[in-house]
Short mmCIF file of C-alpha atoms and ligand atoms in Angstrom, two decimals:
data_model
loop_
_atom_site.label_atom_id
_atom_site.label_comp_id
_atom_site.label_asym_id
_atom_site.label_seq_id
_atom_site.Cartn_x
_atom_site.Cartn_y
_atom_site.Cartn_z
CA GLN A 236 -63.12 101.69 -18.80
CA ALA A 237 -66.74 101.27 -20.35
CA LYS A 238 -66.58 104.84 -22.31
CA GLU A 239 -62.98 103.17 -23.92
CA GLN A 240 -65.02 99.92 -25.17
CA GLY A 241 -67.51 101.57 -26.28
CA THR A 242 -65.26 104.37 -28.38
CA SER A 243 -63.45 101.29 -29.90
CA CYS A 244 -66.59 99.53 -30.86
CA TYR A 245 -67.45 102.46 -32.72
CA ARG A 246 -64.03 102.90 -34.33
CA PHE A 247 -64.12 98.71 -35.15
CA PHE A 248 -68.12 99.61 -36.82
CA ASP A 249 -66.73 102.32 -38.87
CA ASP A 250 -63.53 100.86 -40.18
CA GLU A 251 -66.31 97.76 -41.03
CA MET A 252 -68.98 100.30 -42.53
CA ASN A 253 -66.46 102.18 -44.62
CA ARG A 254 -64.82 99.16 -45.72
CA TYR A 255 -67.86 97.68 -46.86
CA LEU A 256 -68.57 101.64 -48.57
CA SER A 257 -65.40 101.98 -50.24
CA GLU A 258 -66.09 98.65 -51.95
CA LYS A 259 -68.95 99.02 -52.91
CA MET A 260 -67.80 102.59 -54.45
CA GLN A 261 -65.24 100.54 -56.39
CA LEU A 262 -68.28 97.83 -57.24
CA GLU A 263 -70.17 100.72 -58.62
CA ASN A 264 -67.93 102.27 -59.98
CA GLY A 265 -66.11 99.56 -61.43
CA LEU A 266 -69.22 98.62 -62.99
CA ARG A 267 -69.57 101.49 -65.41
CA SER A 268 -66.00 100.42 -66.69
CA ALA A 269 -66.23 96.80 -66.46
CA ILE A 270 -67.66 95.86 -70.39
CA ARG A 271 -65.48 98.73 -71.99
CA SER A 272 -62.88 96.92 -70.04
CA GLY A 273 -63.65 93.35 -70.98
CA GLU A 274 -64.17 92.47 -67.50
CA PHE A 275 -67.13 90.99 -68.04
CA LYS A 276 -66.88 86.83 -68.77
CA LEU A 277 -69.62 84.05 -69.49
CA HIS A 278 -69.04 80.96 -67.66
CA TYR A 279 -71.30 77.94 -69.36
CA GLN A 280 -73.13 75.03 -67.18
CA PRO A 281 -74.39 72.47 -68.91
CA LYS A 282 -77.41 70.56 -68.14
CA MET A 283 -78.55 66.96 -69.21
CA ALA A 284 -81.61 64.88 -70.59
CA ILE A 285 -82.56 62.70 -68.17
CA ASP A 286 -84.36 60.25 -70.79
CA THR A 287 -80.45 60.46 -72.56
CA GLY A 288 -77.64 61.15 -70.49
CA ARG A 289 -76.87 63.31 -73.41
CA ILE A 290 -76.22 67.08 -73.06
CA SER A 291 -79.35 69.15 -73.87
CA GLY A 292 -79.10 72.76 -73.01
CA VAL A 293 -76.54 75.67 -71.17
CA GLU A 294 -76.58 78.19 -69.04
CA ALA A 295 -74.79 81.04 -69.56
CA LEU A 296 -73.55 82.78 -66.21
CA ILE A 297 -71.42 86.12 -65.82
CA ARG A 298 -68.41 86.38 -63.66
CA TRP A 299 -66.81 89.80 -63.24
CA TYR A 300 -62.64 89.66 -63.01
CA HIS A 301 -61.87 93.16 -61.21
CA PRO A 302 -58.88 94.03 -61.62
CA ASN A 303 -58.20 95.16 -57.85
CA LEU A 304 -60.63 93.55 -55.63
CA GLY A 305 -60.38 89.82 -58.57
CA LEU A 306 -63.76 87.57 -59.12
CA ILE A 307 -66.91 88.87 -58.24
CA PRO A 308 -69.71 86.56 -57.98
CA PRO A 309 -73.29 87.77 -59.39
CA ASP A 310 -74.85 87.67 -56.80
CA ARG A 311 -72.32 90.81 -55.08
CA PHE A 312 -73.11 92.52 -58.52
CA ILE A 313 -75.95 92.19 -59.95
CA PRO A 314 -78.10 93.57 -56.86
CA LEU A 315 -75.13 96.53 -57.41
CA ALA A 316 -76.37 96.69 -60.41
CA GLU A 317 -80.12 96.71 -59.97
CA THR A 318 -79.93 99.90 -58.30
CA SER A 319 -77.63 101.68 -60.02
CA GLY A 320 -79.86 101.40 -63.29
CA MET A 321 -76.60 99.38 -64.87
CA ILE A 322 -78.34 96.40 -65.70
CA ALA A 323 -79.92 96.96 -68.24
CA GLU A 324 -76.83 97.43 -70.36
CA ILE A 325 -74.89 94.27 -68.35
CA ASP A 326 -78.32 91.90 -69.61
CA ALA A 327 -78.04 93.23 -73.14
CA TRP A 328 -73.68 92.50 -73.58
CA VAL A 329 -74.86 88.88 -71.85
CA ILE A 330 -77.50 87.74 -74.08
CA ARG A 331 -74.78 89.29 -77.46
CA GLU A 332 -72.40 87.68 -75.86
CA ALA A 333 -74.20 84.03 -75.56
CA CYS A 334 -75.95 84.88 -79.31
CA ARG A 335 -72.36 85.25 -80.21
CA GLN A 336 -70.66 82.61 -78.50
CA ASN A 337 -73.36 80.25 -79.83
CA ARG A 338 -73.08 81.35 -83.53
CA ILE A 339 -69.42 80.19 -82.99
CA TRP A 340 -70.11 76.75 -81.63
CA THR A 341 -72.48 76.36 -84.76
CA ARG A 342 -70.28 77.58 -86.84
CA GLN A 343 -67.47 74.96 -85.42
CA GLY A 344 -69.62 72.19 -86.30
CA MET A 345 -71.06 71.49 -83.13
CA GLN A 346 -74.59 70.30 -82.80
CA PRO A 347 -76.79 73.51 -82.26
CA LEU A 348 -77.00 73.85 -78.22
CA PRO A 349 -79.92 75.48 -76.83
CA VAL A 350 -78.58 78.01 -74.83
CA ALA A 351 -80.59 80.16 -71.55
CA VAL A 352 -79.79 83.52 -70.36
CA ASN A 353 -81.04 85.18 -66.88
CA ILE A 354 -82.88 88.05 -67.31
CA SER A 355 -83.08 90.31 -63.96
CA GLY A 356 -86.06 91.30 -63.36
CA ARG A 357 -85.55 95.29 -63.09
CA HIS A 358 -84.06 95.04 -66.58
CA PHE A 359 -87.46 93.00 -67.69
CA GLU A 360 -90.14 95.69 -65.98
CA GLN A 361 -88.49 98.36 -68.63
CA GLY A 362 -90.24 96.28 -71.31
CA GLU A 363 -87.70 97.16 -74.30
CA LEU A 364 -86.53 92.94 -74.12
CA PRO A 365 -88.58 91.51 -77.36
CA GLN A 366 -87.18 94.81 -79.18
CA LEU A 367 -83.23 94.80 -77.98
CA ILE A 368 -83.45 90.37 -78.61
CA GLN A 369 -84.43 91.19 -82.37
CA SER A 370 -81.53 93.78 -82.48
CA ILE A 371 -79.52 90.61 -81.11
CA ALA A 372 -80.71 87.93 -83.36
CA ALA A 373 -79.89 90.49 -86.43
CA GLU A 374 -76.63 91.36 -85.03
CA THR A 375 -75.57 88.25 -84.67
CA GLY A 376 -77.39 85.48 -86.96
CA MET A 377 -78.76 83.73 -83.48
CA ASP A 378 -81.65 81.15 -84.32
CA LEU A 379 -84.12 82.70 -81.17
CA ARG A 380 -85.35 79.22 -81.53
CA LEU A 381 -82.02 78.17 -79.37
CA LEU A 382 -82.42 80.92 -76.66
CA THR A 383 -84.02 80.67 -73.47
CA LEU A 384 -84.41 83.59 -70.94
CA GLU A 385 -84.50 82.67 -67.13
CA ILE A 386 -86.66 85.25 -64.99
CA THR A 387 -87.45 84.65 -61.32
CA GLU A 388 -91.10 84.49 -60.35
CA GLY A 389 -90.51 87.82 -58.57
CA ILE A 390 -91.56 90.19 -62.11
CA PHE A 391 -95.31 88.93 -61.69
CA ILE A 392 -96.27 90.33 -58.20
CA ARG A 393 -96.47 93.72 -59.74
CA ASN A 394 -98.04 94.71 -63.42
CA HIS A 395 -99.26 91.31 -64.17
CA ASP A 396 -100.91 92.48 -67.20
CA LYS A 397 -98.19 94.36 -69.00
CA VAL A 398 -95.39 91.23 -68.08
CA VAL A 399 -97.60 88.99 -69.88
CA ALA A 400 -97.94 91.40 -72.68
CA GLN A 401 -94.34 90.93 -72.47
CA LEU A 402 -93.43 87.32 -72.15
CA GLU A 403 -95.81 86.54 -75.09
CA ALA A 404 -93.92 89.38 -77.45
CA LEU A 405 -90.85 87.14 -76.85
CA ARG A 406 -92.06 83.62 -77.01
CA SER A 407 -93.84 85.07 -80.67
CA LEU A 408 -90.31 86.12 -81.58
CA GLY A 409 -89.49 82.04 -81.16
CA LEU A 410 -86.86 81.88 -77.97
CA ARG A 411 -88.22 80.02 -74.66
CA VAL A 412 -89.22 81.12 -71.29
CA SER A 413 -88.64 79.39 -68.27
CA ILE A 414 -89.10 80.70 -64.38
CA ASP A 415 -85.87 80.64 -62.36
CA ASP A 416 -85.00 79.45 -58.80
CA PHE A 417 -89.32 78.49 -58.79
CA GLY A 418 -90.56 77.76 -55.21
CA THR A 419 -88.37 80.37 -53.20
CA GLY A 420 -90.67 83.57 -54.49
CA TYR A 421 -93.94 84.57 -54.81
CA SER A 422 -96.28 82.95 -57.66
CA SER A 423 -98.61 79.96 -56.77
CA LEU A 424 -98.78 76.45 -58.90
CA ASN A 425 -102.75 77.96 -59.65
CA GLN A 426 -100.75 81.19 -61.22
CA LEU A 427 -98.68 79.32 -63.01
CA GLN A 428 -101.13 78.08 -65.10
CA ARG A 429 -101.88 81.24 -66.58
CA LEU A 430 -98.38 82.25 -67.49
CA PRO A 431 -96.98 82.03 -70.77
CA VAL A 432 -93.93 80.25 -69.93
CA ASP A 433 -92.43 76.97 -71.34
CA GLU A 434 -90.91 75.72 -68.37
CA VAL A 435 -89.83 75.98 -64.93
CA LYS A 436 -86.34 74.77 -62.98
CA LEU A 437 -87.11 73.71 -59.43
CA ASP A 438 -84.99 75.55 -57.09
CA ARG A 439 -82.02 74.29 -55.52
CA THR A 440 -82.77 74.05 -51.55
CA PHE A 441 -85.56 71.25 -52.55
CA MET A 442 -82.34 69.21 -53.89
CA LYS A 443 -81.02 70.27 -50.14
CA GLY A 444 -80.49 66.91 -48.94
CA ILE A 445 -82.70 64.87 -50.81
CA ALA A 446 -81.45 61.37 -50.82
CA ASN A 447 -82.04 61.54 -46.83
CA ASP A 448 -85.08 63.00 -46.74
CA PRO A 449 -88.32 60.66 -47.82
CA LYS A 450 -90.33 63.44 -47.25
CA LYS A 451 -88.60 66.37 -49.52
CA SER A 452 -88.30 64.12 -52.10
CA ARG A 453 -91.96 63.49 -52.01
CA ILE A 454 -92.60 66.76 -52.25
CA VAL A 455 -90.77 67.26 -55.11
CA GLY A 456 -92.53 64.55 -57.32
CA ALA A 457 -95.64 66.28 -56.18
CA ILE A 458 -94.29 69.45 -57.40
CA ALA A 459 -92.75 68.10 -60.59
CA GLU A 460 -95.96 65.81 -62.09
CA LEU A 461 -98.06 69.35 -61.39
CA LEU A 462 -96.02 71.29 -63.08
CA ARG A 463 -95.75 68.38 -65.94
CA SER A 464 -99.52 68.13 -66.40
CA LEU A 465 -99.25 71.79 -66.67
CA GLN A 466 -97.35 70.65 -70.81
CA LEU A 467 -94.44 72.93 -68.97
CA HIS A 468 -90.81 71.49 -68.69
CA VAL A 469 -89.15 70.61 -65.27
CA VAL A 470 -85.66 71.60 -64.47
CA VAL A 471 -84.29 70.89 -61.66
CA GLU A 472 -81.14 72.69 -60.43
CA GLY A 473 -78.93 71.65 -57.64
CA ILE A 474 -77.74 68.38 -58.57
CA GLU A 475 -74.65 68.35 -56.19
CA THR A 476 -73.81 63.98 -56.05
CA ARG A 477 -74.99 60.74 -57.53
CA GLU A 478 -77.42 60.78 -55.42
CA ASP A 479 -79.06 63.09 -56.25
CA TYR A 480 -79.69 62.32 -59.10
CA ARG A 481 -80.57 58.62 -58.44
CA TYR A 482 -83.46 60.64 -57.14
CA ILE A 483 -84.79 62.59 -59.24
CA GLU A 484 -83.41 60.49 -62.31
CA LYS A 485 -86.94 58.59 -61.35
CA LEU A 486 -89.51 61.39 -61.36
CA GLN A 487 -90.66 63.52 -63.84
CA CYS A 488 -88.16 65.55 -64.69
CA GLU A 489 -87.42 66.98 -68.43
CA GLU A 490 -83.37 67.86 -67.35
CA ALA A 491 -80.67 68.15 -64.63
CA GLN A 492 -78.43 70.35 -63.69
CA GLY A 493 -75.28 70.87 -60.95
CA TYR A 494 -72.16 70.58 -60.00
CA TRP A 495 -72.45 66.86 -60.06
CA LEU A 496 -72.69 67.03 -64.04
CA SER A 497 -70.10 69.73 -63.92
CA ARG A 498 -69.96 73.35 -62.84
CA PRO A 499 -69.53 76.47 -64.96
CA LEU A 500 -66.70 76.87 -67.12
CA PRO A 501 -65.43 78.85 -69.33
CA ALA A 502 -66.37 78.32 -73.10
CA GLU A 503 -63.02 76.73 -73.94
CA GLN A 504 -63.21 74.46 -70.99
CA PHE A 505 -66.72 74.19 -71.88
CA ILE A 506 -66.05 72.77 -75.21
CA SER A 507 -63.69 69.87 -73.64
CA PHE A 508 -66.65 68.28 -70.99
CA LEU A 509 -68.69 67.87 -74.14
CA GLN A 510 -66.67 66.23 -76.02
CA THR A 511 -65.78 63.63 -72.88
CA HIS A 512 -69.31 63.67 -71.69
CA ALA A 513 -70.44 62.42 -75.74
CA LYS A 514 -67.63 59.73 -75.55
CA GLU A 515 -68.96 58.43 -72.34
CA ASP A 516 -71.60 56.04 -71.88
CA ARG A 517 -73.97 57.68 -69.25
CA GLU A 518 -73.40 54.67 -66.54
CA GLU A 519 -70.22 55.64 -66.13
CA ILE A 520 -71.37 59.07 -65.34
CA SER A 521 -74.11 58.72 -63.21
P1 C2E B 63 -79.39 80.91 -60.96
O1 C2E B 63 -79.35 81.12 -62.10
O2 C2E B 63 -79.84 80.33 -60.50
O3 C2E B 63 -77.71 80.37 -61.15
C1 C2E B 63 -77.83 79.29 -61.03
C2 C2E B 63 -76.57 79.55 -59.53
O4 C2E B 63 -75.96 78.41 -59.27
C3 C2E B 63 -75.56 79.79 -60.19
O5 C2E B 63 -74.70 80.47 -59.11
C4 C2E B 63 -74.88 78.51 -60.65
O6 C2E B 63 -73.03 78.53 -60.98
C5 C2E B 63 -75.14 77.78 -59.18
N1 C2E B 63 -74.87 76.55 -59.06
C6 C2E B 63 -74.83 75.42 -60.07
N2 C2E B 63 -75.06 74.48 -60.21
C7 C2E B 63 -74.70 74.10 -58.79
C8 C2E B 63 -75.06 73.05 -57.47
O7 C2E B 63 -75.15 72.05 -57.77
N3 C2E B 63 -75.04 73.07 -55.83
C9 C2E B 63 -75.01 74.48 -55.84
N4 C2E B 63 -75.16 74.77 -54.27
N5 C2E B 63 -75.00 75.93 -56.74
C10 C2E B 63 -75.32 75.46 -58.56
P2 C2E B 63 -74.12 81.86 -59.77
O8 C2E B 63 -73.20 81.40 -61.28
O9 C2E B 63 -73.05 82.42 -59.03
O10 C2E B 63 -75.41 82.67 -60.12
C11 C2E B 63 -76.03 83.55 -59.23
C12 C2E B 63 -76.96 83.94 -59.73
O11 C2E B 63 -76.36 85.07 -60.16
C13 C2E B 63 -78.15 83.19 -60.77
O12 C2E B 63 -78.68 82.00 -60.25
C14 C2E B 63 -78.34 84.39 -61.33
O13 C2E B 63 -79.81 84.64 -60.48
C15 C2E B 63 -77.57 85.31 -60.78
N6 C2E B 63 -76.94 85.30 -62.12
C16 C2E B 63 -75.80 84.73 -63.43
N7 C2E B 63 -75.92 85.10 -64.11
C17 C2E B 63 -76.50 86.24 -64.64
C18 C2E B 63 -76.78 87.24 -65.81
O14 C2E B 63 -76.12 86.97 -66.87
N8 C2E B 63 -77.32 88.14 -65.43
C19 C2E B 63 -78.35 88.18 -64.43
N9 C2E B 63 -79.76 89.16 -64.39
N10 C2E B 63 -78.72 87.45 -63.62
C20 C2E B 63 -77.54 86.58 -63.02
MG1 MG B 64 -80.76 80.95 -64.15
MG1 MG B 65 -81.76 79.16 -60.49
MG1 MG B 66 -80.80 82.29 -58.62
#
């Protein structure tokens, strides 16, 4: 009996494993044609300036509408794209699409809106970003002063000098560089002062439960103050509730982002969000 159970246990494992591998293969194969088939879409999540309550910018976040598997979040396919050599192509698509959309909005008479895109560390290391972005700017007419690249701390582990040189090359194009998910990774505050970056996004794990945790809010306050003293622009992500917002409003941060303000939205809905937000008084939404 034990043996039988053992076998069925293996079978269960095999089934699970097979399903996992087959899905992984489906995703990997699918990735190769997803751009051509128009299966990617960008969603846009607004950021708000804490002092004025105005929408100060937007982050573009990729979504994959897979023909069989449905909507696939980036956490499930970006790592695959990184290991299967597809990430550069995907990131390039994202930058181009975000710039294209940005130009459309400006041509429609909208106030120029800064847009941030996420760049995979893997792609960053390939070293071709400055040329790529320059050619996308030429192609789309994007004003690069409106573009921010979000990178994570991980890229500073290796090749520090090369990374710094590339960041400098990028910033000389006029764009801004932001460190995403700050506080979860490798870079120390000490290292940060030597990096040519403009902005830091405090990871959302700092925000989780901040309203009920005085220690946490003091830590976040101290980090924000320190970052500010390094002349860095501070964005807090993961603001989910009005209580969260009340806490960070008092800190020395410039911008807030999170579900409390809005979830990431398709381009069309994002425009309606902007219009509604502009009409509302800040007090009403906070
Ligand atoms: P990220 O850049 O840190 O983006 C923030 C993530 O947190 C987004 O998830 C967003 O939907 C989610 N989020 C925003 N506000 C809140 C909140 O208040 N509470 C909670 N719990 N979550 C919130 P998403 O869109 O699933 O993206 C996940 C990650 O995938 C991103 O983290 C980024 O690292 C990566 N990613 C997304 N789009 C791209 C892309 O175009 N290229 C690359 N290379 N990576 C991307
Ligand atoms: Mg980001
Ligand atoms: Mg983040
Ligand atoms: Mg992240």
